Amino acid sequence: MKLLEFLKRERKKSAPVAKERLQIIVAHQRNQRGQPDYMPKLERELVEVIRRYVDIDDDAVQISMDSEDSCSVLELNVTLPKT
């Protein structure tokens, strides 16, 4: 999804958004158990970089790492404030 499409999309009701965020948090906590040692530092540094451009909360960035066969996927979710 392109950034412009993301910004133009219709806003969801608060209950489904809250449910989706809770699912992300639960998935994130499950993934933290087997994550590499550098993940907390990576998350802090990403928040610092994003804050150079947008004012966000500490919990606005969710990072997860999934491994399949010989490939690892780093997923980054950033909740941007309403403008």
Short mmCIF file of C-alpha atoms in Angstrom, two decimals:
data_model
loop_
_atom_site.label_atom_id
_atom_site.label_comp_id
_atom_site.label_asym_id
_atom_site.label_seq_id
_atom_site.Cartn_x
_atom_site.Cartn_y
_atom_site.Cartn_z
CA MET A 1 0.00 0.00 0.00
CA LYS A 2 1.41 3.35 -0.95
CA LEU A 3 1.62 6.11 1.65
CA LEU A 4 -0.90 8.33 -0.14
CA GLU A 5 -3.42 5.47 -0.34
CA PHE A 6 -2.83 4.78 3.35
CA LEU A 7 -3.55 8.38 4.30
CA LYS A 8 -6.67 8.59 2.11
CA ARG A 9 -8.28 5.38 3.33
CA GLU A 10 -11.47 5.55 5.34
CA ARG A 11 -11.03 5.53 9.12
CA LYS A 12 -12.28 2.50 11.03
CA LYS A 13 -14.56 2.53 14.06
CA SER A 14 -12.72 2.46 17.39
CA ALA A 15 -13.76 -1.06 18.54
CA PRO A 16 -12.31 -2.90 15.51
CA VAL A 17 -9.19 -0.75 15.67
CA ALA A 18 -8.75 -1.57 19.37
CA LYS A 19 -9.21 -5.28 18.67
CA GLU A 20 -6.64 -5.14 15.86
CA ARG A 21 -4.15 -3.35 18.11
CA LEU A 22 -4.65 -5.91 20.86
CA GLN A 23 -4.00 -8.71 18.38
CA ILE A 24 -0.80 -6.98 17.31
CA ILE A 25 0.32 -6.59 20.92
CA VAL A 26 -0.37 -10.25 21.71
CA ALA A 27 1.46 -11.38 18.56
CA HIS A 28 4.33 -9.03 19.39
CA GLN A 29 4.66 -10.44 22.91
CA ARG A 30 4.64 -14.01 21.57
CA ASN A 31 7.35 -13.15 19.08
CA GLN A 32 9.51 -11.45 21.73
CA ARG A 33 10.14 -14.78 23.43
CA GLY A 34 12.31 -16.05 20.61
CA GLN A 35 13.59 -12.78 19.17
CA PRO A 36 17.26 -11.85 18.78
CA ASP A 37 18.92 -9.74 21.47
CA TYR A 38 19.17 -6.67 19.24
CA MET A 39 15.40 -6.26 18.75
CA PRO A 40 14.72 -3.91 21.73
CA LYS A 41 17.60 -1.65 20.67
CA LEU A 42 16.42 -1.73 17.05
CA GLU A 43 12.92 -0.71 18.15
CA ARG A 44 14.25 2.21 20.23
CA GLU A 45 16.42 3.44 17.36
CA LEU A 46 13.54 3.19 14.87
CA VAL A 47 11.34 5.25 17.19
CA GLU A 48 14.07 7.89 17.40
CA VAL A 49 14.37 8.08 13.60
CA ILE A 50 10.60 8.28 13.08
CA ARG A 51 10.37 11.03 15.72
CA ARG A 52 12.63 13.20 13.57
CA TYR A 53 9.71 13.48 11.17
CA VAL A 54 6.54 12.69 13.17
CA ASP A 55 5.64 13.06 16.84
CA ILE A 56 4.73 9.53 18.01
CA ASP A 57 4.35 7.70 21.32
CA ASP A 58 6.79 5.02 22.47
CA ASP A 59 4.19 2.32 21.95
CA ALA A 60 3.33 3.50 18.42
CA VAL A 61 5.93 1.18 16.87
CA GLN A 62 5.43 -2.58 16.83
CA ILE A 63 8.15 -4.85 15.49
CA SER A 64 8.00 -8.57 14.89
CA MET A 65 10.30 -11.05 13.24
CA ASP A 66 9.09 -14.22 11.57
CA SER A 67 11.31 -16.98 10.21
CA GLU A 68 10.36 -19.37 7.46
CA ASP A 69 12.87 -21.87 6.08
CA SER A 70 16.01 -19.83 5.33
CA CYS A 71 14.24 -16.44 5.24
CA SER A 72 13.56 -14.02 8.09
CA VAL A 73 10.93 -11.29 7.76
CA LEU A 74 11.01 -8.15 9.89
CA GLU A 75 7.56 -6.55 10.18
CA LEU A 76 7.29 -2.94 11.31
CA ASN A 77 3.93 -1.36 12.20
CA VAL A 78 3.83 2.35 13.02
CA THR A 79 0.67 4.02 14.30
CA LEU A 80 0.81 7.57 13.00
CA PRO A 81 -1.08 10.36 14.75
CA LYS A 82 -4.07 11.94 13.05
CA THR A 83 -3.17 15.11 11.20
#
